[in-house]
Short mmCIF file of C-alpha atoms in Angstrom, two decimals:
data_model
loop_
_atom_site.label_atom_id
_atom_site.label_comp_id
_atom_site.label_asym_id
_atom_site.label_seq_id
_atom_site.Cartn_x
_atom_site.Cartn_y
_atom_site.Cartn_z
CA UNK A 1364 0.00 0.00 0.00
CA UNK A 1365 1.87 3.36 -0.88
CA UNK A 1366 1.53 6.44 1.30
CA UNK A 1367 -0.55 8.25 -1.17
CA UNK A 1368 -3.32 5.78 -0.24
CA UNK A 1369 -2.78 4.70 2.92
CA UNK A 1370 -5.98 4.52 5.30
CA UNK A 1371 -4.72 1.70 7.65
CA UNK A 1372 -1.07 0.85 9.58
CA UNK A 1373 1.01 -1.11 7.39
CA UNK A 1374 2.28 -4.83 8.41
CA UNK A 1375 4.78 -6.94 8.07
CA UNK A 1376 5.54 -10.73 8.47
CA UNK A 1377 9.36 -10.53 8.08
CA UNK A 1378 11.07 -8.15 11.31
CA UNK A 1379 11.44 -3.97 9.76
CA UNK A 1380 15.75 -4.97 9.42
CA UNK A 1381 15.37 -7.78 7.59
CA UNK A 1382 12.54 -6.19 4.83
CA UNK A 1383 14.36 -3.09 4.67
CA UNK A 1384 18.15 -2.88 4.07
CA UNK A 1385 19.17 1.00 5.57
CA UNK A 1386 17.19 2.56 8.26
CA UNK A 1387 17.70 6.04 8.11
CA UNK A 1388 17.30 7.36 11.43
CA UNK A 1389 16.07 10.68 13.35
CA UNK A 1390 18.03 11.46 16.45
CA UNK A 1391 16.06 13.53 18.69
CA UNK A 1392 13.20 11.69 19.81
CA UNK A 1393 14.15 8.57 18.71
CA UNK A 1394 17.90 7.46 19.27
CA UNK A 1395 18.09 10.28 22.19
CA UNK A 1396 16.29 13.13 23.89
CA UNK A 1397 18.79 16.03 25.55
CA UNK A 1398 21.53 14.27 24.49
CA UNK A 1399 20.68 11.05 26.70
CA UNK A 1400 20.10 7.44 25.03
CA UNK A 1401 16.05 6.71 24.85
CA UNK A 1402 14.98 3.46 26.24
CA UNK A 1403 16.00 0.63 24.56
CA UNK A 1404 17.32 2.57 21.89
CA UNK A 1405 20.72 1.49 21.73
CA UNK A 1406 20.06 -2.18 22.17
CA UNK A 1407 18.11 -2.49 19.32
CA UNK A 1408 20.37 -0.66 17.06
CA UNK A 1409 23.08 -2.85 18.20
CA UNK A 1410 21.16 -5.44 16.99
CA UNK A 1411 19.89 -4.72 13.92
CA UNK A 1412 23.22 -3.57 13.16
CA UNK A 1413 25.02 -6.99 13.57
CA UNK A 1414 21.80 -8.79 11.81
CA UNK A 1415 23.14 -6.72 8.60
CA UNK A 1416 21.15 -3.89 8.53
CA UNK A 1417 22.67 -0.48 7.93
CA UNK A 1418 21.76 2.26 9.32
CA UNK A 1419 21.99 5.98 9.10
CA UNK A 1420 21.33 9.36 10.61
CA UNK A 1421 19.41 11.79 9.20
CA UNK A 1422 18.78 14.72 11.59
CA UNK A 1423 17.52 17.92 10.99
CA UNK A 1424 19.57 19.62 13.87
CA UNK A 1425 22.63 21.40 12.08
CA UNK A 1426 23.80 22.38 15.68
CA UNK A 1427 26.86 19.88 16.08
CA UNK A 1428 29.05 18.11 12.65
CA UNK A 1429 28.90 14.66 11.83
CA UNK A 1430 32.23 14.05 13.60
CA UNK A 1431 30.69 15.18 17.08
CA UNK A 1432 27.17 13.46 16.53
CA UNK A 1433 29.27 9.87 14.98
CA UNK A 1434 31.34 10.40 18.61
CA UNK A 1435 28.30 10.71 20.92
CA UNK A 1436 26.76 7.54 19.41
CA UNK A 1437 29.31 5.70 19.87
CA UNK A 1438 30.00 6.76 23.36
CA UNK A 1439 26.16 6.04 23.83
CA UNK A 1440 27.06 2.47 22.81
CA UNK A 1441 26.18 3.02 18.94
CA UNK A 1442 30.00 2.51 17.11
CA UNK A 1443 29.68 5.33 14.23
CA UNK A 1444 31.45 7.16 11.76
CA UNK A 1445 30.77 10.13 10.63
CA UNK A 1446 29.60 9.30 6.97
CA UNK A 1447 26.68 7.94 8.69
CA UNK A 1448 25.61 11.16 9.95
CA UNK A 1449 23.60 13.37 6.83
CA UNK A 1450 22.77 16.67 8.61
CA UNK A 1451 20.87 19.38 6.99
CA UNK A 1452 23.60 21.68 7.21
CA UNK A 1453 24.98 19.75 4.73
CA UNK A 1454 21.87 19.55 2.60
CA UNK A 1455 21.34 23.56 2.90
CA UNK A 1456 24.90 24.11 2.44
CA UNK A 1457 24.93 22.30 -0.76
CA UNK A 1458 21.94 23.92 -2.05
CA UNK A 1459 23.61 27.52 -1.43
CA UNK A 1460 26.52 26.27 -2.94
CA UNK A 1461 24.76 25.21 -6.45
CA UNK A 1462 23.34 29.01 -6.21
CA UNK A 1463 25.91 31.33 -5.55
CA UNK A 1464 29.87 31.57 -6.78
CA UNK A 1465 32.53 29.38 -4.84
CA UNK A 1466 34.11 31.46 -2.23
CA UNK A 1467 31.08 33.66 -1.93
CA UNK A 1468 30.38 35.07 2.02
CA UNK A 1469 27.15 33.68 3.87
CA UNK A 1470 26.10 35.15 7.04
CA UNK A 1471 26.25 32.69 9.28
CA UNK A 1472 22.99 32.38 12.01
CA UNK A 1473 23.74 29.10 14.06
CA UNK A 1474 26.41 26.44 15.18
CA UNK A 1475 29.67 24.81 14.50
CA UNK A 1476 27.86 21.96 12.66
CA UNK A 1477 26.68 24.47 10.10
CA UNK A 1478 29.84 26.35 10.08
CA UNK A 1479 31.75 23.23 8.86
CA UNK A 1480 29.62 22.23 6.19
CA UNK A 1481 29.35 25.65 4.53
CA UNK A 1482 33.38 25.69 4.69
CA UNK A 1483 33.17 22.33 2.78
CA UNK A 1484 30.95 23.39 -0.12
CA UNK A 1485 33.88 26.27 -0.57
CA UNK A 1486 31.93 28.63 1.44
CA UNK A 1487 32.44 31.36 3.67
CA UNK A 1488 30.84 32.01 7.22
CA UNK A 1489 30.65 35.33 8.52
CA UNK A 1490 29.09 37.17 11.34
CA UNK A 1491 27.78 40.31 10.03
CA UNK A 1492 24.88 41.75 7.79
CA UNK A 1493 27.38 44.22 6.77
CA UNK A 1494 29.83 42.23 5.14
CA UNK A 1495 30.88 43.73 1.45
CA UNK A 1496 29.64 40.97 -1.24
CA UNK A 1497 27.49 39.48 1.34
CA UNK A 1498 25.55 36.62 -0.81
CA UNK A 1499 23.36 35.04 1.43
CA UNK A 1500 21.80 34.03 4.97
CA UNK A 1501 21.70 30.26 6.48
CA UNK A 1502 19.87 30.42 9.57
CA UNK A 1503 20.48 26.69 11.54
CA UNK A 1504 20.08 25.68 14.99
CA UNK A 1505 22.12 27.12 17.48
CA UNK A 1506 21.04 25.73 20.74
CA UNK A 1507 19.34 27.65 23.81
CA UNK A 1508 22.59 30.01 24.01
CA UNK A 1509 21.87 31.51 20.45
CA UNK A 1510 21.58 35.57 21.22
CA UNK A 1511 18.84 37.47 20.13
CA UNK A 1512 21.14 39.78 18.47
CA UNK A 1513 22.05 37.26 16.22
CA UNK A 1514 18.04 37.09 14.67
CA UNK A 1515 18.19 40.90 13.98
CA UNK A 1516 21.34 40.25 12.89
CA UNK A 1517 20.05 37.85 9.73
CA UNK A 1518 16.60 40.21 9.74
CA UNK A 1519 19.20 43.45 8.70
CA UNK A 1520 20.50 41.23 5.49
CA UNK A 1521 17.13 39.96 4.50
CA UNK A 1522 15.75 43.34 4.66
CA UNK A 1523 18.83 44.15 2.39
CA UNK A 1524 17.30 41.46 -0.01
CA UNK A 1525 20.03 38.93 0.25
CA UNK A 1526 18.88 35.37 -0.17
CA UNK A 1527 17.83 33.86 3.14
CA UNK A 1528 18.20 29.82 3.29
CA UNK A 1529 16.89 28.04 6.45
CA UNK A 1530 18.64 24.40 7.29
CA UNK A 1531 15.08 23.20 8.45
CA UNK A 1532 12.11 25.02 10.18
CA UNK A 1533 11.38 22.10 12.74
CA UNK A 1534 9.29 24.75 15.67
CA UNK A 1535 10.04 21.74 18.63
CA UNK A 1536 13.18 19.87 19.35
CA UNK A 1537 13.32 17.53 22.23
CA UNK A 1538 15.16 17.63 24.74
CA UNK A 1539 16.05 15.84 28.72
CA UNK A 1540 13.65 18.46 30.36
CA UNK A 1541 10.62 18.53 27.58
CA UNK A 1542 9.88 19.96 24.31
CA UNK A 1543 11.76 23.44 23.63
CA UNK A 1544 11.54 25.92 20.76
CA UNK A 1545 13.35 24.39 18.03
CA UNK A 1546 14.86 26.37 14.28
CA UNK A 1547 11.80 26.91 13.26
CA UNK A 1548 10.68 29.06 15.79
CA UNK A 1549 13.77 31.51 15.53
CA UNK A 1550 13.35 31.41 11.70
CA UNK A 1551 9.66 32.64 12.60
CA UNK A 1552 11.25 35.24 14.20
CA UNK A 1553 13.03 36.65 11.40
CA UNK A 1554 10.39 35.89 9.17
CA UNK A 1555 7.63 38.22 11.50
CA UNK A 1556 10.99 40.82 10.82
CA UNK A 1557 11.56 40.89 7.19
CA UNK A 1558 7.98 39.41 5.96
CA UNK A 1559 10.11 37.08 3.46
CA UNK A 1560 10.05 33.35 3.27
CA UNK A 1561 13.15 31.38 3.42
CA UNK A 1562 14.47 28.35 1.23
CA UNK A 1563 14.14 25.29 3.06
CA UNK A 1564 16.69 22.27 2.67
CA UNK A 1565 15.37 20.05 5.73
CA UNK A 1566 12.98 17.22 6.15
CA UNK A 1567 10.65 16.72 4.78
CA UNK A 1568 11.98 18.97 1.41
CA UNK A 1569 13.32 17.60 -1.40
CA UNK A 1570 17.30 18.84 -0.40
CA UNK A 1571 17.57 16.56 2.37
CA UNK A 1572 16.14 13.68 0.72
CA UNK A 1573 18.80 14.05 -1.84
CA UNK A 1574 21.31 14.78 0.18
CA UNK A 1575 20.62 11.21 2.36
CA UNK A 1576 20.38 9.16 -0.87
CA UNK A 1577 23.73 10.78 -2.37
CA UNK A 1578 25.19 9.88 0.89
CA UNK A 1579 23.80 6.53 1.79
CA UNK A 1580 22.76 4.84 -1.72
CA UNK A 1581 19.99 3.19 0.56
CA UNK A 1582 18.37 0.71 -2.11
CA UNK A 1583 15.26 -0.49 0.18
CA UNK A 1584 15.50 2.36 3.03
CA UNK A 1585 12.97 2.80 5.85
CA UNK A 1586 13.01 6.37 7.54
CA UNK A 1587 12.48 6.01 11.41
CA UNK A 1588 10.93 9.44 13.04
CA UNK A 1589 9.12 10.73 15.80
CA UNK A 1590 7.49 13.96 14.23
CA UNK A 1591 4.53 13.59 11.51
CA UNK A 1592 5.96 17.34 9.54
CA UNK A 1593 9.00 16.14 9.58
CA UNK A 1594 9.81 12.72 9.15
CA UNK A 1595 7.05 10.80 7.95
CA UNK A 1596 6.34 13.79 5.51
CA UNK A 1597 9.64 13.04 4.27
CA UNK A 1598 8.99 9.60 3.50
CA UNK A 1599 5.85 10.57 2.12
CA UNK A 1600 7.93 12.99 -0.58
CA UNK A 1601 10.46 10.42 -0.91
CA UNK A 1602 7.94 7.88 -1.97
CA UNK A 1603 9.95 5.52 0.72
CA UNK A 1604 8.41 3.35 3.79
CA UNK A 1605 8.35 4.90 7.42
CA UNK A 1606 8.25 3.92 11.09
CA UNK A 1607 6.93 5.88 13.85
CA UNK A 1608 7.96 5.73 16.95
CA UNK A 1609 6.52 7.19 19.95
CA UNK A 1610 9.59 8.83 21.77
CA UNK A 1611 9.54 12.00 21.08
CA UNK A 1612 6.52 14.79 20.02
CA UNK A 1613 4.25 13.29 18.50
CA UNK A 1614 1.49 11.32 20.82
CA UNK A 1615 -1.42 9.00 19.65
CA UNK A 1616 -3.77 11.92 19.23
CA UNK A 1617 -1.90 13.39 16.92
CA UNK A 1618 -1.37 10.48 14.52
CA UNK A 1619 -5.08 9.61 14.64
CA UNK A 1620 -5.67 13.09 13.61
CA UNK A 1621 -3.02 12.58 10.13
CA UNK A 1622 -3.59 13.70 6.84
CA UNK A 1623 -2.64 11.52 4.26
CA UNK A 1624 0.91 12.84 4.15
CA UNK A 1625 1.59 12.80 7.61
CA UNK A 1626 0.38 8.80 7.94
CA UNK A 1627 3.36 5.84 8.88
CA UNK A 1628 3.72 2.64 7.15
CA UNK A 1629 4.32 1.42 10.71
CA UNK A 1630 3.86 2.69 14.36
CA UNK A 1631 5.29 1.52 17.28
CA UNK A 1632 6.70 2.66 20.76
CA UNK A 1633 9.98 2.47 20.47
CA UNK A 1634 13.32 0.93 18.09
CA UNK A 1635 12.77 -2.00 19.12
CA UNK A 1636 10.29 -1.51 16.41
CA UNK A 1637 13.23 -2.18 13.99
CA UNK A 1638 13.72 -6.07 15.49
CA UNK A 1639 9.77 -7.44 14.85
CA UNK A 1640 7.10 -7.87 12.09
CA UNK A 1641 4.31 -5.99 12.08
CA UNK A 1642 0.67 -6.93 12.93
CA UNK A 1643 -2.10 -6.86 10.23
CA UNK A 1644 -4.84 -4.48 10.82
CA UNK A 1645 -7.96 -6.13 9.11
CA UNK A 1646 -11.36 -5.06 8.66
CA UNK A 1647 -14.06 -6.24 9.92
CA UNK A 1648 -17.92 -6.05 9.93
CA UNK A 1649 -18.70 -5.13 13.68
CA UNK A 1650 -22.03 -4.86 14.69
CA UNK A 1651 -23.35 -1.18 13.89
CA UNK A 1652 -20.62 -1.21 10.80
CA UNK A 1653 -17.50 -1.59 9.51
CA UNK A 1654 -14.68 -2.20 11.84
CA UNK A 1655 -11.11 -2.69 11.94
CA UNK A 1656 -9.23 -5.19 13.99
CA UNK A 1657 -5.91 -5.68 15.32
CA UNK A 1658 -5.00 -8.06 18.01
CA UNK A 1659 -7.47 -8.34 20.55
CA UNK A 1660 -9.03 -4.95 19.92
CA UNK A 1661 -11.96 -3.50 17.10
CA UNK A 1662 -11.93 0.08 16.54
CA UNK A 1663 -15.65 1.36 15.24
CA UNK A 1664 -16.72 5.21 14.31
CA UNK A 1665 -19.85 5.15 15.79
CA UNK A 1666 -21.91 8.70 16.34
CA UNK A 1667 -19.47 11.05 15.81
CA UNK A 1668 -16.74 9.25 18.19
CA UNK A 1669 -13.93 6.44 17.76
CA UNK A 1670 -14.74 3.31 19.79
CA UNK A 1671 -12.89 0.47 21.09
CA UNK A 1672 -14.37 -3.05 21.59
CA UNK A 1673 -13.36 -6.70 21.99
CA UNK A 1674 -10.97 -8.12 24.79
CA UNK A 1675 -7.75 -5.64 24.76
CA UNK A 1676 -4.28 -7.03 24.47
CA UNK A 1677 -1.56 -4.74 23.60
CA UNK A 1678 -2.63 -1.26 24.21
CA UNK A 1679 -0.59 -0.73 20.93
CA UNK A 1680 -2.76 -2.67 18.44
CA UNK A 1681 -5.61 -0.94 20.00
CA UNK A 1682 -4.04 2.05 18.62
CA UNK A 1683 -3.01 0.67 14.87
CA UNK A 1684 -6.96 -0.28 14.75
CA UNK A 1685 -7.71 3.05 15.72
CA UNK A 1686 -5.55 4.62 13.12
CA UNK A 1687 -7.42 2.31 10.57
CA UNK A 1688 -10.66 3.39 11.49
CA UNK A 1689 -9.49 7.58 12.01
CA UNK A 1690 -8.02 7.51 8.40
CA UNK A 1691 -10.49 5.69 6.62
CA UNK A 1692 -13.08 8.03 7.80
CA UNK A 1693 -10.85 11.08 7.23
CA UNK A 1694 -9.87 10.01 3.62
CA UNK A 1695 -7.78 12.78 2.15
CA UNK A 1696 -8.13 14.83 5.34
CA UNK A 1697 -7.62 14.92 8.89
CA UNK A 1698 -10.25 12.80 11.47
CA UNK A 1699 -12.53 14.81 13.36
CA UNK A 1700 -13.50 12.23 15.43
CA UNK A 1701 -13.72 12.42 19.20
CA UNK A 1702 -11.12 9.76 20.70
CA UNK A 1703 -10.71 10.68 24.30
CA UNK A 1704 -12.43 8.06 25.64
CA UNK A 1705 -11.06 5.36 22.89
CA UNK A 1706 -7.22 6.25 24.10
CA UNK A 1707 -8.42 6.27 27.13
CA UNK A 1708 -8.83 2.97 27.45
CA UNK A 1709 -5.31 2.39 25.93
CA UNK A 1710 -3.12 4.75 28.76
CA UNK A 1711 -0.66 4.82 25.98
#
């Protein structure tokens, strides 16, 4: 079933690493949160690792390089190199660099990781809007230290009409204590300044996508992601499988709530994900209408509401069949179904 018509979880009799040959991973919300390992996260890469599968990080957070991010997995218990890390600082930097002369000064709004990868597309960071030659503006994460002075800084260039590139425009980012403003919320900023729109290279655009096949040459990839806009949008774009996992900011409401873009292949807590198969969700005639089933639970829309009936079992098939039933009523929209008391039931 491909994305564009997916109403229902996908499944899977053979385990996500064997079906799939490259996993191309998120970091933030789904290998670690504030730079701490997530549950079980590191186990199960470990694993699917040494049952052949390769993996790969894709990670919209152009804060740190691909050196630093391949050391802290590895330290975390992941062994990486850096070649497995596809950033998109890398992905903006190379679309600035197919835009604008080699050598050519960019006004640098964010970290070190972003810093490096404009210097290897032949580029050249700077600090001020009043550079001579000045040819454009990369905004990129820069972590809860980045100065306020450095927004108006970027808003005085774009005012000045010089090309203004954003890395990604992700408004959240994880982190140990809870969700915090992420890129996206300081390139708001900047945008509510200048009333211009940036070019985007992040997931789920095009650039990045390119950017991790050039890098990878993934023949049979799955992308692994905790945010719906980012992630699984990506896929969607991509045209390539997904699996969500529920680590980071997105929460069941959410995904019943999914637009046709925004829908997984697969959903499941956590990367241990990666080491199973995947339950069927079937349908099913149920009393008052058409159901869908999966595992010991039947998910209805009955009256304006989603409904859960049979026996239970694993709060997490309760959820796929909900999905089913959400997105099949929604079609090509978003479900406007009332499911408190449905996930209630599930204390997911």
């Amino acid at each position: 079933m491909t994305s564009q018509s997916r109403t229902r979880p996908g499944g899977s009799e053979r385990s996500l690493h064997r079906a799939y040959d490259t996993a191309l991973l998120d970091l933030d919300g789904v290998v670690y949160a504030g730079g701490e390992a997530i549950a079980h996260a590191v186990d199960s890469l470990v694993a699917a690792r040494a049952d052949g599968m390769h993996l790969a990080y894709v990670t919209n957070n152009a804060l740190r390089t691909p050196d630093a991010v391949a050391a802290h997995l590895t330290e975390l218990g992941v062994p990486s190199e850096a070649g497995e890390v596809i950033t998109s600082a890398q992905a903006v930097s190379r679309m600035i660099a197919e835009q604008v002369p080699a050598g050519s000064k960019v006004l640098l709004i964010g970290g070190e990781g972003l810093r490096v990868a404009l210097r290897e597309r032949g580029l050249v960071p700077v600090e001020s809007a009043d550079e001579e030659g000045l040819a454009a503006v990369v905004q990129g994460y820069g972590g809860p230290e980045l100065a306020w002075a450095r927004l108006a800084e970027a808003s005085y260039a774009v005012n000045r009409g010089v090309p203004w590139f954003a890395s990604n425009t992700d408004l959240t980012i994880p982190s140990a204590r809870g969700i915090a403003p992420g890129n996206g919320a300081a390139v708001e900023v900047v945008r509510i300044a200048t009333g211009a729109e940036p070019r985007v290279a992040g997931k789920p655009q095009p650039p990045m996508h390119r950017e991790t096949v050039l890098r990878t040459g993934a023949e049979r990839p799955l992308v692994v992601g905790d945010r719906l806009d980012t992630d699984i949008e990506g896929a969607f774009n991509g045209e390539v499988d997904s699996l969500l996992v529920l680590t980071g900011v997105t929460d069941a409401e959410q995904l019943l709530r999914a637009e046709p873009r925004h829908r997984p292949t697969y959903v499941d807590r956590d990367l241990r994900g990666l080491l199973t198969g995947q339950p069927e969700v079937e349908g099913t005639a149920d009393g008052a209408g058409a159901g869908f089933r999966c595992g010991g639970w039947t998910a209805v829309a009955v009256d304006g509401a989603l409904e859960l009936r049979g026996e239970g079992g694993d709060p997490l098939d309760g959820l796929r069949a909900l999905c089913a039933a959400a997105w099949t009523q929604a079609g090509d929209g978003s479900c406007g179904l009332d499911a408190r008391e449905a996930l209630g039931r599930l204390a997911l």
